[in-house]
Tab-separated table of C-alpha atoms in Angstrom:
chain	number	residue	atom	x	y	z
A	126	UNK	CA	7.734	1.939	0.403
A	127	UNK	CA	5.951	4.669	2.942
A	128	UNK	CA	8.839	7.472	1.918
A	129	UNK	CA	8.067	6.460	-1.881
A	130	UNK	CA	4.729	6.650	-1.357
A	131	UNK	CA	5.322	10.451	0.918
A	132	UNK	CA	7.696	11.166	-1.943
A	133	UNK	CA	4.774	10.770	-4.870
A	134	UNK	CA	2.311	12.873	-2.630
A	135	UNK	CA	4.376	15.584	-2.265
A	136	UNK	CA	5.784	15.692	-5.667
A	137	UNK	CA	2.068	15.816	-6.771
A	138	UNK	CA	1.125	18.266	-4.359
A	139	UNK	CA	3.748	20.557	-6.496
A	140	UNK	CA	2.820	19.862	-9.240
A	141	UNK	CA	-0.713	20.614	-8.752
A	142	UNK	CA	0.119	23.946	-7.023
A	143	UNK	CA	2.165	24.486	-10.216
A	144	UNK	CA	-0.935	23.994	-12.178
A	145	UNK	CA	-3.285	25.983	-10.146
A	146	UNK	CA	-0.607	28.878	-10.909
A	147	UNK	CA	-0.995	28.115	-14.188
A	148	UNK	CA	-4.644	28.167	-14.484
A	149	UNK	CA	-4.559	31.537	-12.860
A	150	UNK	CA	-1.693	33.108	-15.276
A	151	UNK	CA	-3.823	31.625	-18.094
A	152	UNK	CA	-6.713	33.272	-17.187
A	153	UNK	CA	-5.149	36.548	-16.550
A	154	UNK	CA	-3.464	36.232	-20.117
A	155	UNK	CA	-6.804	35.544	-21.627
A	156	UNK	CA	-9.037	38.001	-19.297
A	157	UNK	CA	-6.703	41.258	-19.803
A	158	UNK	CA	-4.404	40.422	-22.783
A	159	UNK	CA	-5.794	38.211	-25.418
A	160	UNK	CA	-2.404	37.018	-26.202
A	161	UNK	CA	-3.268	33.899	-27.470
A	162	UNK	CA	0.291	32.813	-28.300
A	163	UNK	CA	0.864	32.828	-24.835
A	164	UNK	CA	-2.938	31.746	-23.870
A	165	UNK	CA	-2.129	28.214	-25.882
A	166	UNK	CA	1.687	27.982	-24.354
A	167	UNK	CA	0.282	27.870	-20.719
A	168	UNK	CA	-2.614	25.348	-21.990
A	169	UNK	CA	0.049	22.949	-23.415
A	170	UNK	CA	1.915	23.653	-19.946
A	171	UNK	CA	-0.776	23.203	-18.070
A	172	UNK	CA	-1.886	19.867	-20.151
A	173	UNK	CA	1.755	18.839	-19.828
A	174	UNK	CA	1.679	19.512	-15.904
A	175	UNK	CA	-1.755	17.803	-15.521
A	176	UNK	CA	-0.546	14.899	-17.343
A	177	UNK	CA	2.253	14.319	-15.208
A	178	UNK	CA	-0.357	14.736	-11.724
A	179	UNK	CA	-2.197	12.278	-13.421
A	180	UNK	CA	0.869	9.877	-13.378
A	181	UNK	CA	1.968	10.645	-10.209
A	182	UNK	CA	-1.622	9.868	-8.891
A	183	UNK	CA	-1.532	6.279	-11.013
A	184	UNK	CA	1.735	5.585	-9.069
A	185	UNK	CA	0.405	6.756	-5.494
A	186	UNK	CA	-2.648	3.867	-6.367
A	187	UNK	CA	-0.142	1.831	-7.590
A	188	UNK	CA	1.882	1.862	-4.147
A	189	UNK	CA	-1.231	1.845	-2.385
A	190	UNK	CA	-2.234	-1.247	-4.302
A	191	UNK	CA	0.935	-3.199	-3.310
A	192	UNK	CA	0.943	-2.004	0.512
A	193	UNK	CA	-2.394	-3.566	0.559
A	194	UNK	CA	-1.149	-6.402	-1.592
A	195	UNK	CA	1.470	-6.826	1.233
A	196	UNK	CA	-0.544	-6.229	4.314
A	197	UNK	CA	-2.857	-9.078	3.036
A	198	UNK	CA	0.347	-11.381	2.873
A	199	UNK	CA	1.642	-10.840	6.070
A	200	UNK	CA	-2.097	-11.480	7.566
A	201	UNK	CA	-2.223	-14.612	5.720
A	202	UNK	CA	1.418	-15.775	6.809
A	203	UNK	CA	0.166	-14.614	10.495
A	204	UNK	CA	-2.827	-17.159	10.249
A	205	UNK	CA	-0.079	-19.742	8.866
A	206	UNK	CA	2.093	-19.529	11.909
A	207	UNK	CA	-1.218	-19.438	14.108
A	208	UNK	CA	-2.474	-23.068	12.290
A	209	UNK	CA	1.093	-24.436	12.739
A	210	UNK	CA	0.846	-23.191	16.254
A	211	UNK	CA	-2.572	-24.833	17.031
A	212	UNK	CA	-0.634	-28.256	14.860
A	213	UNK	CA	2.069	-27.992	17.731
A	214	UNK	CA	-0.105	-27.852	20.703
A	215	UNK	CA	-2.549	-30.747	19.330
A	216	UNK	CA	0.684	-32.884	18.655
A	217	UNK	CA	1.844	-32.068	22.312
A	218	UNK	CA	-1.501	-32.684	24.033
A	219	UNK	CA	-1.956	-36.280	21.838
A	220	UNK	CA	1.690	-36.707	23.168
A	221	UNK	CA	1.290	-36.172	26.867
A	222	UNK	CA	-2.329	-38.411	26.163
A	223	UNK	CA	-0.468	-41.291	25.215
A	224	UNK	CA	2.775	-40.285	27.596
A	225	UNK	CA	-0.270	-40.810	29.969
A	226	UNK	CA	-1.604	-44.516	28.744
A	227	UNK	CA	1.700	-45.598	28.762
A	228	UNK	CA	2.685	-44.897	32.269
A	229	UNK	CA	-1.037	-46.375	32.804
A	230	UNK	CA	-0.190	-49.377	30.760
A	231	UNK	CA	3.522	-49.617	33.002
A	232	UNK	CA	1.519	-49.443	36.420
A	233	UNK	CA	-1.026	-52.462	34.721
A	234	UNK	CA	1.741	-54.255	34.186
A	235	UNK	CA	3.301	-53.877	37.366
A	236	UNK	CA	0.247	-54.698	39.167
C-alpha cells in the first residue's frame, strides 16, 4: 500500500512538473507570439494535465484514508488481545484463589 501510495506521489510530482512547463510555454506563446491556436492547445493540455493531478491527489487521500482506516484496526485488535490478556490472567489468579481454598479445605479436613 506504501509503494502505491510512493507510486501516486511521484506520478503527481510529474505531472505537475509537466504542468509548470506548460504554464511557462503558454505564457511564452501568449507574451511573444499571440498564437492563440496554440495559446488554447496548451490551456486544454494544461486543463487536461491538471485534471489528472487532481486525480492523482484524490487517490493519494484516498490511500491515506485507508492506511489510517487500517492503523485504527490494528490498534483496536491490539486492545482486543490486551482485554483477552487481562481475561486470562483474572481467570488464572481466581484459579490459583480457589486452587488455594481447596488445599485449605483438604488440610481442614485432615485436621
Amino acid at each position: 500500500m506504501f509503494l502505491f501510495n510512493s507510486a501516486l506521489v511521484l506520478i503527481s510530482t510529474v505531472m505537475v512538473q509537466f504542468n509548470i512547463v506548460l504554464v511557462l510555454i503558454n505564457s511564452f506563446l501568449v507574451l511573444f507570439f499571440f498564437q492563440w491556436f496554440f495559446f488554447l492547445f496548451i490551456n486544454v493540455l494544461v486543463l487536461f494535465y491538471t485534471v489528472f493531478v487532481l486525480f492523482f491527489i484524490v487517490m493519494v487521500l484516498y490511500n491515506t484514508l485507508l492506511v489510517l482506516i487500517s492503523t485504527f484496526l490494528v490498534l483496536f485488535s491490539t486492545v482486543l488481545v490486551q482485554f483477552y490478556i487481562a481475561l486470562v490472567l483474572y481467570n488464572t489468579v481466581l484459579a490459583l484463589f480457589f486452587t488455594v481454598l481447596v488445599v485449605f479445605n483438604r488440610v481442614l479436613i485432615l485436621l
